[in-house]
Coordinates of C-alpha atoms in Angstrom, one line a residue:
X1 CA 0.1 -0.2 0.4
X2 CA 0.9 3.4 -0.8
X3 CA 1.7 5.3 2.3
X4 CA 1.0 9.1 2.1
X5 CA 2.1 12.5 4.2
X6 CA 0.6 15.6 4.8
X7 CA 2.7 18.7 4.6
X8 CA 2.3 22.0 6.5
X9 CA 3.9 26.4 6.1
X10 CA 2.6 29.4 8.0
X11 CA 3.4 32.3 6.0
X12 CA 2.4 35.7 6.4
X13 CA -0.6 35.0 8.5
X14 CA -0.6 31.6 6.1
X15 CA -1.1 28.3 6.9
X16 CA -1.2 25.9 4.0
X17 CA -1.2 22.0 4.4
X18 CA -0.3 19.1 1.9
X19 CA -1.6 16.2 1.8
X20 CA 0.1 13.7 -1.0
X21 CA -0.3 10.4 -2.1
X22 CA -2.6 8.8 0.2
X23 CA -4.1 10.1 2.8
X24 CA -5.7 7.4 6.1
X25 CA -5.8 7.3 8.7
X26 CA -3.0 7.1 10.2
X27 CA -2.2 10.2 9.6
X28 CA -4.7 11.8 11.8
X29 CA -3.6 12.2 14.5
X30 CA -0.6 14.3 13.6
X31 CA -3.7 16.6 11.5
X32 CA -5.7 17.2 13.9
X33 CA -3.4 18.0 16.1
X34 CA -2.0 20.9 14.0
X35 CA -5.1 22.3 13.1
X36 CA -4.8 22.1 17.0
X37 CA -1.7 24.6 16.7
X38 CA -3.6 26.7 13.7
X39 CA -6.2 28.0 16.6
X40 CA -4.1 28.9 19.4
X41 CA -2.2 31.3 16.8
X42 CA -3.0 35.3 18.1
X43 CA -3.0 36.2 13.8
X44 CA -3.8 34.7 11.2
X45 CA -5.5 35.3 7.4
X46 CA -6.3 32.1 5.4
X47 CA -6.1 28.8 5.6
X48 CA -5.2 26.7 2.4
X49 CA -5.2 22.5 2.4
X50 CA -3.4 21.7 -1.1
X51 CA -5.0 18.5 -2.5
X52 CA -3.6 18.6 -5.9
X53 CA -0.9 15.9 -4.9
X54 CA -3.5 13.3 -3.4
X55 CA -4.0 10.0 -5.1
X56 CA -7.0 9.6 -2.7
X57 CA -8.4 10.5 0.9
X58 CA -10.5 8.5 3.9
X59 CA -13.6 10.2 5.5
X60 CA -11.6 10.3 8.9
X61 CA -9.4 12.8 7.0
X62 CA -12.2 14.7 5.4
X63 CA -14.4 15.1 8.8
X64 CA -11.2 16.3 10.6
X65 CA -10.6 18.9 7.2
X66 CA -14.9 19.6 8.0
X67 CA -13.8 20.1 11.4
X68 CA -11.2 22.4 10.1
X69 CA -13.9 25.0 8.5
X70 CA -16.6 24.5 11.4
X71 CA -13.4 26.1 13.9
X72 CA -12.4 29.1 11.0
X73 CA -15.7 30.6 10.8
X74 CA -16.2 30.2 14.7
X75 CA -13.4 31.5 15.8
X76 CA -12.5 34.0 13.0
X77 CA -14.8 33.9 10.1
X78 CA -12.8 33.0 7.8
X79 CA -13.7 30.2 4.8
X80 CA -10.6 28.1 3.9
X81 CA -9.9 27.0 0.7
X82 CA -9.3 23.9 -0.6
X83 CA -7.4 24.0 -4.1
X84 CA -7.9 20.7 -6.2
X85 CA -6.7 19.5 -9.8
X86 CA -8.2 15.9 -10.1
X87 CA -11.4 15.3 -10.7
X88 CA -11.6 12.0 -8.6
X89 CA -11.0 13.9 -5.6
X90 CA -13.5 17.2 -6.6
X91 CA -16.3 15.0 -7.3
X92 CA -15.7 13.5 -3.9
X93 CA -15.9 16.4 -2.0
X94 CA -18.2 18.2 -3.4
X95 CA -21.1 14.5 -2.3
X96 CA -20.0 15.7 0.9
X97 CA -20.4 18.9 0.7
X98 CA -17.6 20.4 1.0
X99 CA -18.9 22.9 -1.8
X100 CA -20.4 25.0 1.0
X101 CA -18.3 25.2 3.8
X102 CA -14.3 25.6 1.9
X103 CA -13.6 27.1 -1.0
X104 CA -12.7 25.7 -3.9
X105 CA -10.4 26.3 -6.2
X106 CA -8.4 24.5 -9.5
X107 CA -5.1 27.3 -8.5
X108 CA -2.1 25.2 -7.3
X109 CA -0.2 27.5 -4.0
X110 CA 2.9 29.2 -4.6
X111 CA 6.5 27.8 -2.6
X112 CA 6.3 24.3 -2.2
X113 CA 9.7 24.2 -0.8
X114 CA 7.9 26.2 2.4
X115 CA 6.2 22.9 3.8
X116 CA 7.4 20.6 6.3
X117 CA 6.3 17.0 6.7
X118 CA 4.2 16.8 10.0
X119 CA 5.9 14.5 12.6
X120 CA 4.2 10.6 12.8
X121 CA 2.4 10.6 15.8
X122 CA 1.9 7.3 18.2
X123 CA -2.1 6.8 19.9
X124 CA -3.3 4.1 21.8
X125 CA -6.3 2.5 19.6
X126 CA -9.4 4.6 22.1
X127 CA -7.6 7.5 21.0
X128 CA -7.5 7.1 17.6
X129 CA -11.2 5.3 17.3
X130 CA -12.3 9.2 19.7
X131 CA -11.0 10.8 16.8
X132 CA -12.0 8.3 13.6
X133 CA -15.7 9.1 15.8
X134 CA -15.4 12.8 16.3
X135 CA -14.6 13.1 12.5
X136 CA -17.6 11.3 11.1
X137 CA -19.8 12.9 13.6
X138 CA -18.4 16.3 11.1
X139 CA -19.5 15.2 8.2
X140 CA -23.1 13.7 9.4
X141 CA -23.7 17.3 9.7
X142 CA -22.5 18.8 7.0
X143 CA -26.1 17.4 4.5
X144 CA -28.9 14.2 4.4
X145 CA -26.5 12.4 1.7
X146 CA -23.3 12.1 4.7
X147 CA -25.9 11.7 7.3
X148 CA -26.9 8.0 6.0
X149 CA -23.7 7.3 4.8
X150 CA -22.1 7.2 8.1
X151 CA -24.6 6.3 10.5
X152 CA -23.6 3.2 10.7
X153 CA -20.1 3.2 10.6
X154 CA -20.8 6.6 14.0
X155 CA -23.4 3.5 15.8
X156 CA -21.3 0.9 15.4
X157 CA -18.0 3.2 17.0
X158 CA -20.5 4.5 19.9
X159 CA -20.8 0.9 20.9
X160 CA -16.8 -0.1 21.0

């Protein structure tokens, strides 16, 4: 299985997250920590998520991105931007209702050399389960289609 990575940079008040390859659950703890770090910053003007090199992205990661958008709107009134140039990824985002909670654009961002890989984080199975549950609850809140799609998974996670 191919691995993916998430890169991060902050430049002049703009936070950038770049997802490269196959983005899976194993990267979610580092992503969630970075989301928390972004919102402890005193001044920022934009959040950009670059998906131009993303081959696939799982639903837990999508849920954390939805969390990022919700926090951004609540805390600073900003709608984050997602950059995607792959039709499959764009369709996935739209099917999840991301066009309602992100500005979705097709122009890649400059400064890829500014990005650094997020460090891996070891988490217990319980912590991971909690993050997966939170991410899917957030996705369910975006629209009725997501609510139906993830209801059984959320119910199973709540029982375990």
